[in-house]
mmCIF file of C-alpha atoms in Angstrom:
data_model
loop_
_atom_site.group_PDB
_atom_site.id
_atom_site.type_symbol
_atom_site.label_atom_id
_atom_site.label_comp_id
_atom_site.label_asym_id
_atom_site.label_seq_id
_atom_site.Cartn_x
_atom_site.Cartn_y
_atom_site.Cartn_z
ATOM 1 C CA MET I 1 -10.926 26.956 8.373
ATOM 2 C CA ALA I 2 -12.311 24.075 8.862
ATOM 3 C CA ASP I 3 -10.528 21.064 11.537
ATOM 4 C CA ASN I 4 -9.990 18.085 10.003
ATOM 5 C CA ALA I 5 -11.618 15.657 11.228
ATOM 6 C CA ARG I 6 -14.819 17.602 9.614
ATOM 7 C CA ALA I 7 -12.523 17.536 6.402
ATOM 8 C CA LYS I 8 -12.347 13.155 7.222
ATOM 9 C CA ARG I 9 -16.329 12.959 7.667
ATOM 10 C CA LEU I 10 -16.975 15.169 4.835
ATOM 11 C CA ALA I 11 -14.417 12.999 2.977
ATOM 12 C CA ASP I 12 -15.778 9.322 3.882
ATOM 13 C CA LEU I 13 -19.415 11.796 3.077
ATOM 14 C CA ILE I 14 -18.190 12.094 -0.802
ATOM 15 C CA ARG I 15 -16.882 9.007 -1.276
ATOM 16 C CA GLU I 16 -20.340 7.309 -0.363
ATOM 17 C CA VAL I 17 -22.269 9.619 -2.430
ATOM 18 C CA VAL I 18 -19.805 9.353 -5.367
ATOM 19 C CA ALA I 19 -20.001 5.250 -5.195
ATOM 20 C CA GLN I 20 -23.575 5.120 -4.497
ATOM 21 C CA LYS I 21 -24.897 7.592 -7.591
ATOM 22 C CA LEU I 22 -21.739 5.969 -9.805
ATOM 23 C CA GLN I 23 -23.371 2.765 -8.895
ATOM 24 C CA ARG I 24 -26.990 3.361 -9.410
ATOM 25 C CA GLY I 25 -27.554 6.228 -10.158
ATOM 26 C CA ILE I 26 -25.885 7.155 -13.465
ATOM 27 C CA LYS I 27 -26.384 5.848 -16.391
ATOM 28 C CA ASP I 28 -23.484 5.494 -18.621
ATOM 29 C CA PRO I 29 -21.995 2.882 -20.027
ATOM 30 C CA ARG I 30 -18.090 3.584 -20.057
ATOM 31 C CA LEU I 31 -18.255 3.789 -16.221
ATOM 32 C CA GLY I 32 -20.176 0.393 -15.771
ATOM 33 C CA SER I 33 -18.998 -1.446 -13.103
ATOM 34 C CA HIS I 34 -15.590 -1.262 -13.772
ATOM 35 C CA VAL I 35 -15.098 2.097 -11.540
ATOM 36 C CA THR I 36 -14.020 1.200 -8.094
ATOM 37 C CA ILE I 37 -14.080 4.157 -5.806
ATOM 38 C CA THR I 38 -10.326 4.643 -3.311
ATOM 39 C CA ASP I 39 -9.774 7.255 -1.619
ATOM 40 C CA THR I 40 -11.494 10.756 -1.270
ATOM 41 C CA ARG I 41 -9.594 13.623 -0.138
ATOM 42 C CA VAL I 42 -10.531 17.373 1.199
ATOM 43 C CA THR I 43 -8.674 20.857 0.919
ATOM 44 C CA GLY I 44 -8.976 22.239 4.438
ATOM 45 C CA ASP I 45 -10.903 25.027 3.443
ATOM 46 C CA LEU I 46 -13.766 22.621 3.015
ATOM 47 C CA ARG I 47 -13.196 23.877 -1.234
ATOM 48 C CA GLU I 48 -12.234 20.955 -3.113
ATOM 49 C CA ALA I 49 -12.028 17.522 -3.328
ATOM 50 C CA THR I 50 -10.074 15.252 -5.006
ATOM 51 C CA VAL I 51 -11.434 11.381 -5.421
ATOM 52 C CA PHE I 52 -9.642 8.602 -6.294
ATOM 53 C CA TYR I 53 -10.825 5.864 -8.480
ATOM 54 C CA THR I 54 -9.513 2.251 -9.763
ATOM 55 C CA VAL I 55 -10.522 0.980 -13.083
ATOM 56 C CA TYR I 56 -10.740 -3.100 -13.905
ATOM 57 C CA GLY I 57 -9.338 -3.217 -17.233
ATOM 58 C CA ASP I 58 -7.329 -2.049 -20.515
ATOM 59 C CA ASP I 59 -5.991 1.378 -20.949
ATOM 60 C CA GLU I 60 -9.520 1.780 -23.267
ATOM 61 C CA GLU I 61 -11.187 1.163 -20.603
ATOM 62 C CA ARG I 62 -9.243 3.520 -18.314
ATOM 63 C CA ALA I 63 -9.641 6.471 -20.812
ATOM 64 C CA ALA I 64 -13.288 5.586 -21.315
ATOM 65 C CA ALA I 65 -14.046 5.817 -17.295
ATOM 66 C CA ALA I 66 -12.276 8.957 -17.028
ATOM 67 C CA ALA I 67 -14.124 10.484 -19.416
ATOM 68 C CA GLY I 68 -17.467 9.260 -18.405
ATOM 69 C CA LEU I 69 -16.097 10.898 -14.903
ATOM 70 C CA GLU I 70 -15.870 13.845 -16.570
ATOM 71 C CA SER I 71 -18.963 14.004 -18.181
ATOM 72 C CA ALA I 72 -20.666 13.283 -14.878
ATOM 73 C CA LYS I 73 -19.079 15.563 -12.078
ATOM 74 C CA GLY I 74 -21.919 18.128 -12.357
ATOM 75 C CA ILE I 75 -24.969 15.173 -11.608
ATOM 76 C CA LEU I 76 -21.904 14.494 -8.895
ATOM 77 C CA ARG I 77 -20.948 17.458 -7.651
ATOM 78 C CA SER I 78 -25.408 17.787 -6.822
ATOM 79 C CA GLU I 79 -25.744 14.453 -5.156
ATOM 80 C CA VAL I 80 -22.837 15.148 -2.402
ATOM 81 C CA GLY I 81 -24.218 19.196 -2.097
ATOM 82 C CA LYS I 82 -27.607 17.361 -2.153
ATOM 83 C CA ALA I 83 -25.956 14.857 1.012
ATOM 84 C CA ALA I 84 -23.089 17.053 2.649
ATOM 85 C CA GLY I 85 -25.579 20.556 3.576
ATOM 86 C CA VAL I 86 -23.057 22.361 3.213
ATOM 87 C CA LYS I 87 -22.458 26.166 2.326
ATOM 88 C CA PHE I 88 -20.560 25.314 -0.135
ATOM 89 C CA THR I 89 -20.019 21.994 -2.373
ATOM 90 C CA PRO I 90 -16.836 21.569 -3.547
ATOM 91 C CA THR I 91 -15.720 20.738 -6.244
ATOM 92 C CA LEU I 92 -14.756 17.603 -7.336
ATOM 93 C CA ALA I 93 -11.829 16.426 -9.412
ATOM 94 C CA PHE I 94 -11.684 12.922 -10.734
ATOM 95 C CA VAL I 95 -7.251 10.934 -10.567
ATOM 96 C CA MET I 96 -6.512 7.659 -11.374
ATOM 97 C CA ASP I 97 -5.064 5.244 -7.754
ATOM 98 C CA ALA I 98 -1.912 4.671 -8.828
ATOM 99 C CA LEU I 99 -1.585 2.060 -5.732
ATOM 100 C CA PRO I 100 -2.610 -1.432 -8.258
ATOM 101 C CA ASP I 101 -0.056 -0.752 -10.269
ATOM 102 C CA THR I 102 2.725 0.396 -6.887
ATOM 103 C CA ALA I 103 1.278 -3.194 -6.104
ATOM 104 C CA ARG I 104 1.432 -4.336 -9.702
ATOM 105 C CA ASN I 105 5.661 -3.267 -8.954
ATOM 106 C CA ILE I 106 6.027 -4.618 -5.498
ATOM 107 C CA GLU I 107 4.796 -8.313 -6.170
ATOM 108 C CA ASP I 108 7.012 -8.419 -9.967
ATOM 109 C CA LEU I 109 10.310 -7.556 -7.657
ATOM 110 C CA LEU I 110 8.905 -9.650 -4.547
ATOM 111 C CA ASP I 111 9.187 -12.721 -6.824
ATOM 112 C CA LYS I 112 11.893 -11.896 -8.401
ATOM 113 C CA ALA I 113 13.709 -11.966 -4.882
ATOM 114 C CA ARG I 114 12.050 -15.224 -4.369
ATOM 115 C CA GLN I 115 13.253 -16.429 -7.260
ATOM 116 C CA SER I 116 16.545 -15.103 -6.379
ATOM 117 C CA ASP I 117 16.931 -16.758 -3.495
ATOM 118 C CA ALA I 118 15.794 -19.810 -4.904
ATOM 119 C CA LYS I 119 18.927 -19.945 -7.220
ATOM 120 C CA VAL I 120 20.770 -19.348 -3.849
ATOM 121 C CA ARG I 121 19.420 -22.682 -2.368
ATOM 122 C CA GLU I 122 20.413 -24.223 -4.702
ATOM 123 C CA ALA I 123 23.119 -23.204 -5.089
ATOM 124 C CA SER I 124 24.615 -24.140 -1.347
ATOM 125 C CA ALA I 125 22.742 -27.282 -1.693
ATOM 126 C CA GLY I 126 26.110 -29.769 -2.174
ATOM 127 C CA ALA I 127 28.047 -26.609 0.321
ATOM 128 C CA ALA I 128 30.056 -27.256 2.485
ATOM 129 C CA TYR I 129 31.578 -24.940 5.672
ATOM 130 C CA ALA I 130 34.478 -22.709 4.744
ATOM 131 C CA GLY I 131 35.916 -23.165 8.985
ATOM 132 C CA ASP I 132 34.011 -25.313 11.507
ATOM 133 C CA ALA I 133 30.214 -26.404 11.353
ATOM 134 C CA ASP I 134 30.091 -24.877 14.777
ATOM 135 C CA PRO I 135 32.485 -21.640 15.235
ATOM 136 C CA TYR I 136 31.779 -20.718 18.348
ATOM 137 C CA ARG I 137 33.713 -21.596 21.626
ATOM 138 C CA LYS I 138 31.137 -23.675 24.276
ATOM 139 C CA PRO I 139 31.915 -22.861 27.686
ATOM 140 C CA GLY I 140 32.600 -26.026 28.956
ATOM 141 C CA GLU I 141 35.809 -25.871 26.205
ATOM 142 C CA ASP I 142 37.008 -22.770 27.210
ATOM 143 C CA ASP I 143 37.639 -23.953 31.122
ATOM 144 C CA GLU I 144 39.289 -26.928 30.843
ATOM 145 C CA ASP I 145 41.226 -25.540 28.761
ATOM 146 C CA ALA I 146 41.742 -22.943 30.929
ATOM 147 C CA GLY I 147 41.943 -25.256 33.853
ATOM 148 C CA ASP I 148 44.662 -26.995 32.034
ATOM 149 C CA ALA I 149 46.776 -24.232 31.522
ATOM 150 C CA GLY I 150 47.052 -23.126 35.191
ATOM 151 C CA ALA I 151 47.880 -25.761 36.351
ATOM 152 C CA ASP I 152 50.928 -26.137 34.526
ATOM 153 C CA GLU I 153 51.613 -22.612 35.890
ATOM 154 C CA THR I 154 51.150 -24.010 40.059
ATOM 155 C CA ASP I 155 53.487 -26.846 38.998
ATOM 156 C CA ASP I 156 56.066 -24.462 37.306
ATOM 157 C CA THR I 157 56.185 -22.341 40.679
ATOM 158 C CA ALA I 158 56.246 -25.251 43.154
ATOM 159 C CA LYS I 159 59.342 -26.685 41.843
#
């Protein structure tokens, strides 16, 4: 079994080779400049590689890009084999990366939180405190109260 460093180097090489080949070597109009390779992962035995990609566009363009990647899988695998120089060229599996959708969902949630905070700020703009504005004791006030109480006790005992 290969070590993790070797698998990481091979994954990086696969990502670079596939991205360059998609940009310059494959003439499929479905792939164009819409496809971006985001990550690559290789199994520990270096037999299978998963290539994550994103597509700029709507669902129709995403489906077309997926079909284009599946049709170009053989060419891309042979290019990876030439560049890698390993005994067995890993099989390639293309998976749509969910990162942009997740980021969009997080942005939507943050927008909702900002709107909620703005509503709370508007509601509390003219509000007053339920108790004192500063509910904490200050060191000087405690000493004065304790000093007065102590003076009364000493006067009672002296009488």
